[in-house]
């Protein structure tokens, strides 16, 4: 991937441990990791406001 990338990880994701998102952030060039306070593997469903907040922040910083 050659585009800036936002990785959003739920802090309490039983399917994907924190080490996986950390690894992805290190391996993907131009990646930014945002760990949010959310439970489960689908944070866009369990914490949509938090997901929207980090996306808005990421896009605002890129503009």
mmCIF file of C-alpha atoms in Angstrom:
data_model
loop_
_atom_site.group_PDB
_atom_site.id
_atom_site.type_symbol
_atom_site.label_atom_id
_atom_site.label_comp_id
_atom_site.label_asym_id
_atom_site.label_seq_id
_atom_site.Cartn_x
_atom_site.Cartn_y
_atom_site.Cartn_z
ATOM 1 C CA UNK A 1 0.000 0.000 0.000
ATOM 2 C CA UNK A 2 1.314 3.389 -0.919
ATOM 3 C CA UNK A 3 -1.510 5.542 0.425
ATOM 4 C CA UNK A 4 -1.816 6.900 3.960
ATOM 5 C CA UNK A 5 -3.828 4.372 5.930
ATOM 6 C CA UNK A 6 -5.789 4.572 9.160
ATOM 7 C CA UNK A 7 -5.961 1.368 11.169
ATOM 8 C CA UNK A 8 -8.738 1.422 13.756
ATOM 9 C CA UNK A 9 -8.479 -1.190 16.464
ATOM 10 C CA UNK A 10 -10.931 -1.845 19.262
ATOM 11 C CA UNK A 11 -9.069 -2.081 22.537
ATOM 12 C CA UNK A 12 -11.111 -5.096 23.607
ATOM 13 C CA UNK A 13 -11.117 -7.181 20.427
ATOM 14 C CA UNK A 14 -10.963 -10.882 21.300
ATOM 15 C CA UNK A 15 -10.549 -11.873 17.641
ATOM 16 C CA UNK A 16 -7.557 -9.616 16.948
ATOM 17 C CA UNK A 17 -5.101 -8.938 19.778
ATOM 18 C CA UNK A 18 -3.293 -5.613 20.084
ATOM 19 C CA UNK A 19 -0.086 -7.191 18.798
ATOM 20 C CA UNK A 20 -1.708 -7.699 15.390
ATOM 21 C CA UNK A 21 -2.705 -4.055 14.939
ATOM 22 C CA UNK A 22 0.730 -2.961 16.194
ATOM 23 C CA UNK A 23 2.363 -5.270 13.645
ATOM 24 C CA UNK A 24 0.175 -3.958 10.823
ATOM 25 C CA UNK A 25 0.961 -0.354 11.731
ATOM 26 C CA UNK A 26 4.684 -1.112 11.631
ATOM 27 C CA UNK A 27 4.523 -3.022 8.333
ATOM 28 C CA UNK A 28 2.224 -0.765 6.305
ATOM 29 C CA UNK A 29 4.018 2.361 5.099
ATOM 30 C CA UNK A 30 2.263 5.602 6.070
ATOM 31 C CA UNK A 31 -0.067 3.793 8.480
ATOM 32 C CA UNK A 32 -1.482 5.423 11.592
ATOM 33 C CA UNK A 33 -2.920 3.250 14.336
ATOM 34 C CA UNK A 34 -5.892 4.466 16.350
ATOM 35 C CA UNK A 35 -6.832 2.215 19.252
ATOM 36 C CA UNK A 36 -10.279 3.115 20.508
ATOM 37 C CA UNK A 37 -12.177 2.190 23.629
ATOM 38 C CA UNK A 38 -14.597 -0.301 22.145
ATOM 39 C CA UNK A 39 -15.486 -3.902 22.739
ATOM 40 C CA UNK A 40 -15.655 -6.547 20.041
ATOM 41 C CA UNK A 41 -14.402 -7.055 16.503
ATOM 42 C CA UNK A 42 -16.863 -4.666 14.845
ATOM 43 C CA UNK A 43 -16.265 -1.262 16.410
ATOM 44 C CA UNK A 44 -18.258 0.482 13.685
ATOM 45 C CA UNK A 45 -21.286 -1.306 15.195
ATOM 46 C CA UNK A 46 -20.390 -1.294 18.905
ATOM 47 C CA UNK A 47 -18.904 2.237 19.054
ATOM 48 C CA UNK A 48 -19.849 4.127 15.873
ATOM 49 C CA UNK A 49 -19.393 7.574 17.426
ATOM 50 C CA UNK A 50 -15.834 6.723 18.460
ATOM 51 C CA UNK A 51 -15.035 5.320 15.016
ATOM 52 C CA UNK A 52 -16.424 8.464 13.384
ATOM 53 C CA UNK A 53 -14.401 10.634 15.764
ATOM 54 C CA UNK A 54 -11.063 9.010 14.860
ATOM 55 C CA UNK A 55 -11.874 9.041 11.138
ATOM 56 C CA UNK A 56 -12.812 12.732 11.301
ATOM 57 C CA UNK A 57 -9.617 13.505 13.226
ATOM 58 C CA UNK A 58 -7.494 11.560 10.741
ATOM 59 C CA UNK A 59 -9.068 13.257 7.713
ATOM 60 C CA UNK A 60 -8.823 16.705 9.306
ATOM 61 C CA UNK A 61 -5.120 16.200 9.960
ATOM 62 C CA UNK A 62 -4.579 15.080 6.347
ATOM 63 C CA UNK A 63 -6.324 18.118 4.868
#
